[in-house]
CSV table of C-alpha atoms and ligand atoms in Angstrom, one decimal:
chain,number,residue,atom,x,y,z
A,1,MET,CA,-7.0,68.9,43.4
A,2,GLU,CA,-10.3,70.7,43.0
A,3,LYS,CA,-8.7,73.2,40.6
A,4,ALA,CA,-7.2,70.4,38.6
A,5,VAL,CA,-10.6,68.8,38.2
A,6,PHE,CA,-12.1,72.0,36.9
A,7,ALA,CA,-9.3,72.4,34.4
A,8,PHE,CA,-10.6,69.5,32.3
A,9,CYS,CA,-13.7,69.6,30.0
A,10,LEU,CA,-16.1,67.3,31.9
A,11,GLU,CA,-19.8,66.9,31.8
A,12,GLY,CA,-21.5,68.0,35.0
A,13,THR,CA,-20.2,69.4,38.2
A,14,PRO,CA,-17.9,67.2,40.3
A,15,VAL,CA,-19.5,66.2,43.6
A,16,GLN,CA,-17.5,63.3,44.8
A,17,CYS,CA,-13.8,62.3,44.9
A,18,SER,CA,-12.3,59.1,46.4
A,19,PRO,CA,-9.0,57.3,46.2
A,20,LEU,CA,-8.7,54.5,43.7
A,21,GLY,CA,-6.2,51.7,43.0
A,22,ASN,CA,-2.9,50.8,44.5
A,23,GLY,CA,-0.1,51.8,42.1
A,24,HIS,CA,3.4,52.4,43.5
A,25,ILE,CA,4.0,55.6,41.6
A,26,ASN,CA,1.0,57.9,40.8
A,27,SER,CA,-1.9,59.0,43.0
A,28,THR,CA,-5.3,58.1,41.6
A,29,TYR,CA,-8.8,59.3,42.4
A,30,LYS,CA,-12.3,58.6,41.2
A,31,ILE,CA,-14.5,61.7,40.4
A,32,VAL,CA,-18.3,61.6,40.1
A,33,THR,CA,-20.3,64.5,38.8
A,34,ASP,CA,-23.9,65.6,39.7
A,35,LYS,CA,-25.0,64.1,36.4
A,36,GLY,CA,-23.5,60.7,37.3
A,37,ASN,CA,-20.5,60.9,34.9
A,38,GLU,CA,-17.5,59.1,36.3
A,39,TYR,CA,-13.8,60.0,35.7
A,40,VAL,CA,-10.4,59.0,36.9
A,41,LEU,CA,-8.1,61.8,38.0
A,42,GLN,CA,-4.4,61.1,38.4
A,43,ARG,CA,-1.5,63.2,39.7
A,44,ILE,CA,1.6,62.3,37.7
A,45,ASN,CA,4.6,61.6,39.9
A,46,THR,CA,7.2,64.0,38.5
A,47,TYR,CA,10.0,62.7,40.6
A,48,VAL,CA,9.7,59.5,38.5
A,49,PHE,CA,8.4,61.1,35.2
A,50,LYS,CA,10.5,64.2,34.4
A,51,ASN,CA,8.6,64.9,31.2
A,52,PRO,CA,4.8,64.6,32.0
A,53,VAL,CA,3.8,66.6,28.9
A,54,GLY,CA,5.8,64.2,26.6
A,55,LEU,CA,4.4,61.3,28.6
A,56,MET,CA,0.8,62.4,28.1
A,57,ASN,CA,1.4,63.0,24.4
A,58,ASN,CA,2.6,59.4,24.1
A,59,ALA,CA,-0.4,58.1,26.0
A,60,GLY,CA,-2.9,60.3,24.0
A,61,ALA,CA,-1.4,59.3,20.7
A,62,VAL,CA,-1.3,55.6,21.4
A,63,THR,CA,-4.8,55.4,22.7
A,64,ASP,CA,-6.2,57.5,19.9
A,65,TYR,CA,-4.4,55.2,17.5
A,66,ILE,CA,-6.0,52.1,19.0
A,67,ARG,CA,-9.4,53.6,19.3
A,68,ALA,CA,-9.4,54.5,15.6
A,69,ARG,CA,-8.8,50.8,14.7
A,70,VAL,CA,-11.0,48.9,17.2
A,71,GLU,CA,-14.7,49.0,17.4
A,72,ASP,CA,-15.2,48.8,21.2
A,73,PRO,CA,-14.5,52.3,22.5
A,74,ARG,CA,-13.4,50.6,25.8
A,75,ALA,CA,-10.5,49.0,24.0
A,76,ALA,CA,-8.2,51.9,25.0
A,77,LEU,CA,-8.5,54.6,27.7
A,78,HIS,CA,-10.0,57.9,26.7
A,79,PHE,CA,-8.1,60.8,28.0
A,80,LEU,CA,-9.9,64.1,28.4
A,81,THR,CA,-8.3,67.3,27.3
A,82,THR,CA,-8.1,70.5,29.3
A,83,LYS,CA,-9.9,73.7,28.5
A,84,ASP,CA,-6.6,74.6,26.7
A,85,GLY,CA,-6.7,71.5,24.6
A,86,ALA,CA,-3.8,69.7,26.4
A,87,PHE,CA,-3.7,66.1,27.7
A,88,CYS,CA,-2.5,67.3,31.1
A,89,HIS,CA,-2.9,70.2,33.5
A,90,GLU,CA,-0.1,71.9,35.5
A,91,ASP,CA,-1.3,73.4,38.7
A,92,GLU,CA,0.1,76.4,40.6
A,93,GLN,CA,2.4,74.1,42.7
A,94,GLY,CA,3.9,72.6,39.5
A,95,GLU,CA,2.0,69.3,39.9
A,96,PHE,CA,0.7,67.6,36.7
A,97,TRP,CA,-2.7,66.0,36.5
A,98,ARG,CA,-4.5,64.0,33.9
A,99,MET,CA,-8.0,62.7,33.6
A,100,TYR,CA,-9.8,59.8,31.7
A,101,ASP,CA,-13.2,58.3,31.4
A,102,PHE,CA,-13.8,55.8,34.2
A,103,VAL,CA,-14.6,52.4,32.8
A,104,ASP,CA,-16.5,50.1,35.1
A,105,GLY,CA,-14.4,47.0,35.3
A,106,PHE,CA,-12.1,45.4,37.8
A,107,CYS,CA,-8.4,44.5,38.1
A,108,MET,CA,-6.9,41.4,39.7
A,109,ASP,CA,-3.9,41.4,42.0
A,110,ALA,CA,-3.5,37.6,41.5
A,111,ALA,CA,-4.9,35.3,38.9
A,112,GLU,CA,-7.6,33.0,40.3
A,113,THR,CA,-7.3,30.6,37.5
A,114,PRO,CA,-4.8,30.0,34.6
A,115,TYR,CA,-7.6,31.1,32.3
A,116,ASP,CA,-7.6,34.6,33.9
A,117,PHE,CA,-3.9,34.8,33.4
A,118,TYR,CA,-4.2,33.6,29.8
A,119,GLN,CA,-6.7,36.4,29.2
A,120,SER,CA,-4.3,39.0,30.6
A,121,ALA,CA,-1.5,37.7,28.4
A,122,LEU,CA,-3.9,38.1,25.4
A,123,ALA,CA,-4.5,41.7,26.5
A,124,PHE,CA,-0.8,42.6,26.6
A,125,GLY,CA,0.0,40.6,23.5
A,126,ASN,CA,-2.8,42.3,21.6
A,127,PHE,CA,-1.6,45.7,22.8
A,128,GLN,CA,1.8,45.1,21.4
A,129,GLN,CA,0.4,43.6,18.2
A,130,MET,CA,-2.0,46.6,17.7
A,131,LEU,CA,1.0,48.9,18.0
A,132,SER,CA,3.3,46.9,15.7
A,133,GLU,CA,3.0,49.4,12.9
A,134,PHE,CA,2.8,52.5,15.2
A,135,PRO,CA,5.6,55.0,14.4
A,136,ALA,CA,7.8,54.4,17.3
A,137,GLU,CA,10.1,57.3,16.6
A,138,THR,CA,7.2,59.7,17.5
A,139,LEU,CA,7.2,58.5,21.1
A,140,VAL,CA,9.4,60.1,23.8
A,141,GLU,CA,11.3,57.9,26.3
A,142,THR,CA,9.3,58.7,29.4
A,143,ILE,CA,12.1,57.2,31.6
A,144,PRO,CA,15.4,56.9,29.7
A,145,ASN,CA,16.9,53.4,29.9
A,146,PHE,CA,13.8,52.1,31.8
A,147,HIS,CA,14.4,48.4,31.0
A,148,ASN,CA,18.0,48.6,30.1
A,149,THR,CA,19.2,46.1,32.6
A,150,VAL,CA,22.8,46.9,32.0
A,151,ASP,CA,22.2,50.4,33.0
A,152,ARG,CA,20.0,49.3,36.0
A,153,TYR,CA,23.0,47.3,37.3
A,154,ARG,CA,25.2,50.4,36.9
A,155,GLN,CA,22.8,52.5,39.0
A,156,PHE,CA,22.5,49.7,41.5
A,157,LYS,CA,26.3,49.5,41.9
A,158,GLU,CA,26.4,53.3,42.4
A,159,SER,CA,23.9,53.0,45.3
A,160,VAL,CA,25.9,50.2,46.8
A,161,ALA,CA,29.1,52.2,46.6
A,162,GLU,CA,27.4,55.2,48.1
A,163,ASP,CA,25.5,53.4,50.9
A,164,LYS,CA,23.8,56.7,51.7
A,165,MET,CA,21.7,55.3,54.6
A,166,GLY,CA,24.2,52.9,56.0
A,167,ARG,CA,22.0,50.0,55.2
A,168,LEU,CA,24.5,48.0,53.1
A,169,ALA,CA,25.9,45.9,56.0
A,170,GLY,CA,22.5,44.3,56.5
A,171,VAL,CA,22.0,43.3,52.9
A,172,LYS,CA,25.5,42.1,51.8
A,173,ALA,CA,24.3,38.7,50.8
A,174,ASP,CA,21.5,40.0,48.7
A,175,VAL,CA,23.8,42.5,46.9
A,176,ASP,CA,26.3,39.7,46.2
A,177,TYR,CA,23.6,37.4,44.9
A,178,LEU,CA,22.5,40.0,42.4
A,179,LEU,CA,26.0,41.0,41.4
A,180,GLU,CA,26.9,37.4,40.6
A,181,ARG,CA,24.2,37.4,38.0
A,182,GLU,CA,25.1,40.6,36.2
A,183,GLU,CA,26.5,38.8,33.1
A,184,ALA,CA,23.3,36.8,32.7
A,185,ALA,CA,21.2,39.9,33.3
A,186,SER,CA,23.0,41.7,30.5
A,187,ARG,CA,22.4,39.1,27.7
A,188,LEU,CA,19.1,40.5,26.3
A,189,GLN,CA,20.4,44.1,26.2
A,190,ASN,CA,23.5,42.8,24.4
A,191,MET,CA,21.4,40.9,21.9
A,192,LEU,CA,19.3,44.1,21.2
A,193,GLU,CA,22.4,46.1,20.6
A,194,ALA,CA,23.8,43.4,18.3
A,195,GLY,CA,20.6,43.6,16.2
A,196,GLU,CA,19.5,40.1,17.1
A,197,LEU,CA,16.3,41.3,18.7
A,198,PRO,CA,14.0,44.2,17.5
A,199,LEU,CA,12.9,47.2,19.3
A,200,ARG,CA,9.1,47.5,19.4
A,201,VAL,CA,6.5,49.7,21.0
A,202,THR,CA,5.9,48.0,24.3
A,203,HIS,CA,3.9,48.7,27.5
A,204,ASN,CA,6.8,48.1,29.9
A,205,ASP,CA,4.7,47.7,33.0
A,206,THR,CA,2.7,44.5,32.3
A,207,LYS,CA,1.6,43.7,35.8
A,208,LEU,CA,-1.7,41.7,36.0
A,209,ASN,CA,-3.3,44.5,37.9
A,210,ASN,CA,-2.7,46.8,34.9
A,211,VAL,CA,-5.4,45.0,32.9
A,212,LEU,CA,-9.0,46.2,33.2
A,213,LEU,CA,-11.4,43.3,33.0
A,214,ASP,CA,-15.1,43.2,32.2
A,215,LYS,CA,-17.0,42.3,35.4
A,216,GLU,CA,-19.4,39.9,33.7
A,217,THR,CA,-17.3,38.1,31.1
A,218,ARG,CA,-14.0,38.5,33.1
A,219,LYS,CA,-12.4,39.2,29.7
A,220,PRO,CA,-10.0,42.2,29.2
A,221,LEU,CA,-11.4,45.5,28.2
A,222,CYS,CA,-8.1,47.4,27.9
A,223,VAL,CA,-4.7,47.8,29.5
A,224,LEU,CA,-4.0,50.6,32.0
A,225,ASP,CA,-1.1,52.6,33.2
A,226,LEU,CA,0.4,53.8,29.9
A,227,ASP,CA,3.1,55.9,31.5
A,228,THR,CA,5.9,53.7,30.2
A,229,VAL,CA,4.6,52.9,26.7
A,230,MET,CA,7.7,53.5,24.6
A,231,PRO,CA,10.2,51.6,22.5
A,232,GLY,CA,11.2,48.4,24.3
A,233,MET,CA,11.7,44.6,24.0
A,234,SER,CA,8.8,42.1,23.7
A,235,ALA,CA,10.6,39.7,26.1
A,236,TYR,CA,10.3,42.3,28.9
A,237,ASP,CA,6.6,42.7,28.5
A,238,PHE,CA,6.1,39.0,28.6
A,239,GLY,CA,8.7,38.7,31.4
A,240,ASP,CA,7.1,41.3,33.7
A,241,SER,CA,3.7,39.6,33.3
A,242,ILE,CA,5.4,36.4,34.6
A,243,ARG,CA,7.3,38.1,37.3
A,244,PHE,CA,4.2,39.5,38.8
A,245,GLY,CA,1.4,37.2,37.7
A,246,ALA,CA,2.9,33.8,37.7
A,247,ALA,CA,4.3,34.3,41.1
A,248,THR,CA,2.6,32.3,43.9
A,249,ALA,CA,2.9,35.2,46.4
A,250,ALA,CA,2.6,38.9,46.5
A,251,GLU,CA,5.5,41.2,45.6
A,252,ASP,CA,5.9,42.0,49.3
A,253,GLU,CA,5.2,38.6,50.9
A,254,LYS,CA,7.5,38.2,53.9
A,255,ASP,CA,7.4,34.4,54.1
A,256,LEU,CA,9.7,33.6,51.2
A,257,SER,CA,8.8,29.9,51.3
A,258,LYS,CA,5.5,31.0,49.7
A,259,MET,CA,7.2,32.6,46.7
A,260,GLU,CA,7.6,30.5,43.6
A,261,MET,CA,6.9,30.6,39.9
A,262,ASP,CA,3.9,28.5,38.9
A,263,LEU,CA,4.6,26.6,35.7
A,264,GLU,CA,1.0,26.2,34.8
A,265,LEU,CA,0.4,30.0,35.0
A,266,PHE,CA,3.7,30.4,33.0
A,267,GLY,CA,2.3,28.2,30.3
A,268,ALA,CA,-1.1,30.0,30.2
A,269,CYS,CA,0.8,33.3,29.8
A,270,VAL,CA,3.0,31.9,27.0
A,271,ARG,CA,-0.1,30.7,25.1
A,272,GLY,CA,-2.0,34.0,25.5
A,273,PHE,CA,1.0,36.1,24.5
A,274,LEU,CA,1.9,34.0,21.5
A,275,GLU,CA,-1.7,33.8,20.2
A,276,ALA,CA,-2.0,37.6,20.3
A,277,ALA,CA,1.5,38.8,19.4
A,278,THR,CA,1.8,37.1,16.1
A,279,SER,CA,4.5,39.3,14.7
A,280,LEU,CA,7.2,38.1,17.1
A,281,THR,CA,10.3,36.7,15.5
A,282,ASP,CA,11.5,33.2,16.3
A,283,LYS,CA,14.4,34.7,18.3
A,284,GLU,CA,12.0,36.8,20.3
A,285,VAL,CA,10.0,33.7,21.2
A,286,GLU,CA,13.0,31.7,22.1
A,287,VAL,CA,14.2,34.4,24.6
A,288,LEU,CA,10.8,34.7,26.5
A,289,PRO,CA,12.0,32.7,29.5
A,290,LEU,CA,15.2,34.7,29.6
A,291,GLY,CA,12.9,37.8,29.6
A,292,ALA,CA,11.1,36.6,32.7
A,293,TYR,CA,14.4,35.8,34.4
A,294,THR,CA,16.1,39.1,33.5
A,295,ILE,CA,13.2,41.4,34.4
A,296,THR,CA,13.0,39.7,37.8
A,297,LEU,CA,16.7,40.3,38.4
A,298,GLU,CA,16.2,43.9,37.2
A,299,GLN,CA,13.3,44.4,39.6
A,300,ALA,CA,15.3,43.0,42.5
A,301,THR,CA,18.1,45.5,41.8
A,302,ARG,CA,15.5,48.3,41.6
A,303,PHE,CA,13.9,47.5,44.9
A,304,LEU,CA,17.2,47.0,46.6
A,305,LYS,CA,18.7,50.2,45.2
A,306,ASP,CA,15.7,52.1,46.5
A,307,TYR,CA,16.1,50.5,49.9
A,308,LEU,CA,19.8,51.6,49.9
A,309,ASP,CA,18.8,55.1,48.7
A,310,GLY,CA,16.3,55.5,51.5
A,311,ASP,CA,13.0,54.7,49.8
A,312,VAL,CA,12.7,57.6,47.4
A,313,TYR,CA,11.2,56.0,44.4
A,314,PHE,CA,8.6,53.3,45.2
A,315,LYS,CA,5.9,54.1,47.7
A,316,THR,CA,6.5,52.2,50.9
A,317,ALA,CA,4.2,51.3,53.8
A,318,TYR,CA,6.9,50.5,56.4
A,319,ASP,CA,10.6,50.8,56.9
A,320,ASP,CA,12.1,47.8,55.1
A,321,HIS,CA,9.2,47.4,52.6
A,322,ASN,CA,11.6,47.7,49.6
A,323,LEU,CA,14.0,45.1,51.2
A,324,VAL,CA,11.1,42.7,51.6
A,325,ARG,CA,10.2,43.3,48.0
A,326,ALA,CA,13.8,42.8,46.8
A,327,ARG,CA,14.0,39.5,48.7
A,328,THR,CA,10.8,38.1,47.1
A,329,GLN,CA,12.2,38.9,43.7
A,330,ILE,CA,15.5,37.1,44.6
A,331,LYS,CA,13.5,34.1,45.7
A,332,LEU,CA,11.6,34.1,42.4
A,333,VAL,CA,14.9,34.3,40.5
A,334,GLN,CA,16.1,31.2,42.5
A,335,ASP,CA,13.0,29.3,41.5
A,336,MET,CA,13.3,30.3,37.9
A,337,GLU,CA,16.8,29.1,37.8
A,338,LYS,CA,15.6,25.7,38.9
A,339,LYS,CA,12.8,25.7,36.4
A,340,MET,CA,14.6,27.2,33.4
A,341,ASP,CA,14.7,23.9,31.4
A,342,GLU,CA,10.9,23.4,31.9
A,343,MET,CA,10.2,27.0,31.0
A,344,ASN,CA,12.1,26.7,27.7
A,345,ALA,CA,10.4,23.4,26.9
A,346,ILE,CA,6.9,25.0,27.5
A,347,VAL,CA,7.7,27.9,25.2
A,348,ALA,CA,8.9,25.5,22.5
A,349,LYS,CA,5.8,23.3,22.8
A,350,VAL,CA,3.3,26.1,22.8
A,351,ALA,CA,5.1,27.9,20.0
A,352,ALA,CA,4.9,24.8,17.9
A,353,GLU,CA,1.1,24.6,18.5
A,354,VAL,CA,0.3,28.3,18.1
A,355,ARG,CA,2.6,29.6,15.5
A,356,LYS,CA,1.8,27.9,12.2
B,401,GN1,C1,5.8,50.4,39.4
B,401,GN1,O1,3.1,52.0,38.7
B,401,GN1,P1,3.1,50.6,39.1
B,401,GN1,O2,2.9,50.4,40.5
B,401,GN1,O3,2.2,49.8,38.2
B,401,GN1,C2,7.0,50.6,38.5
B,401,GN1,C3,7.2,49.3,37.7
B,401,GN1,C4,7.5,48.2,38.7
B,401,GN1,C5,6.4,48.1,39.6
B,401,GN1,C6,6.7,47.1,40.7
B,401,GN1,C7,7.2,53.7,36.4
B,401,GN1,O4,4.6,50.1,38.7
B,401,GN1,O5,8.3,49.5,36.8
B,401,GN1,O6,7.7,47.0,38.0
B,401,GN1,O7,6.1,49.3,40.3
B,401,GN1,N1,6.7,51.7,37.5
B,401,GN1,C8,7.6,52.6,37.3
B,401,GN1,O8,5.5,46.7,41.3
B,401,GN1,O9,8.7,52.6,37.8
B,402,MG,MG1,3.1,52.0,36.6
């Protein structure tokens, strides 16, 4: 790690390094130098991201693009380059590292108020809006078919058939529940392929804790975790915000009775997203609730697949962590099914107010 730090052009000599954040994929550290400069160092998980150089070129290009158009330099992360002028450093073990300026803010794992959640929706809506003219064809797909739910189901069924760890017998009901919903989960992808929905430059990992907020104003500074910025569907960016942020319990809550989707938070998110992402088509707006539903099903299949595969993708803290996560997602899907009419009505009402 020390060598990685020294590969980048920083000011001062690094004197301190401590773990930072709680992402499921990369490892993150804060670096402080003798001059008081603060940086974030991250090791890119190359099991997940097979093309770290392409990924960092995406992230560098998108953040440079935003920084050139917005006054506040904190509106997008600032990635440092290495002494060789690259956005990432490959060490002797073949590990890839990146570094960016630390910005003093905070992230929330759960919204304390609907206003907080509204703010985060503005941040993700703005991000998409700012990139609405960005040349999407210059971006690499950092994970092919990342939010192609049809393909996620294909992969899920492969893991079910393989049952590598012999865990299938204990999760039959969960597997059946998800398989029964395959047709519904395929609708958005089919609409995309039929040309009914556009492909945009999207963030693709719009969890509330990927928004960095100003400590004083509690307003968003920028969005974090740009590993999956690539062409995608607006409904999924909105949907993943709902899946994580409008949920009444954590992604790994064991007491399923605590897991629901909060309609007030849902409404706050719709408002923020629609106020900021003004270039959405009417069809894109109409399918927002379906986006939330689909991405939650997708996430359930991803967690359950990883459980069946022996926990190789998501970081886990205990044996059946991925199963616990899959079940919270299934509970959320159940609740969304009950509330679908209300979700649709909220979108229609807010859209009528916001989109003039
Ligand atoms: C991962 O990196 P992190 O923890 O923000 C995952 C997301 C999942 C999320 C579930 C590259 O996000 O897709 O929705 O966990 N990122 C990747 O919490 O797979
Ligand atoms: Mg991520």
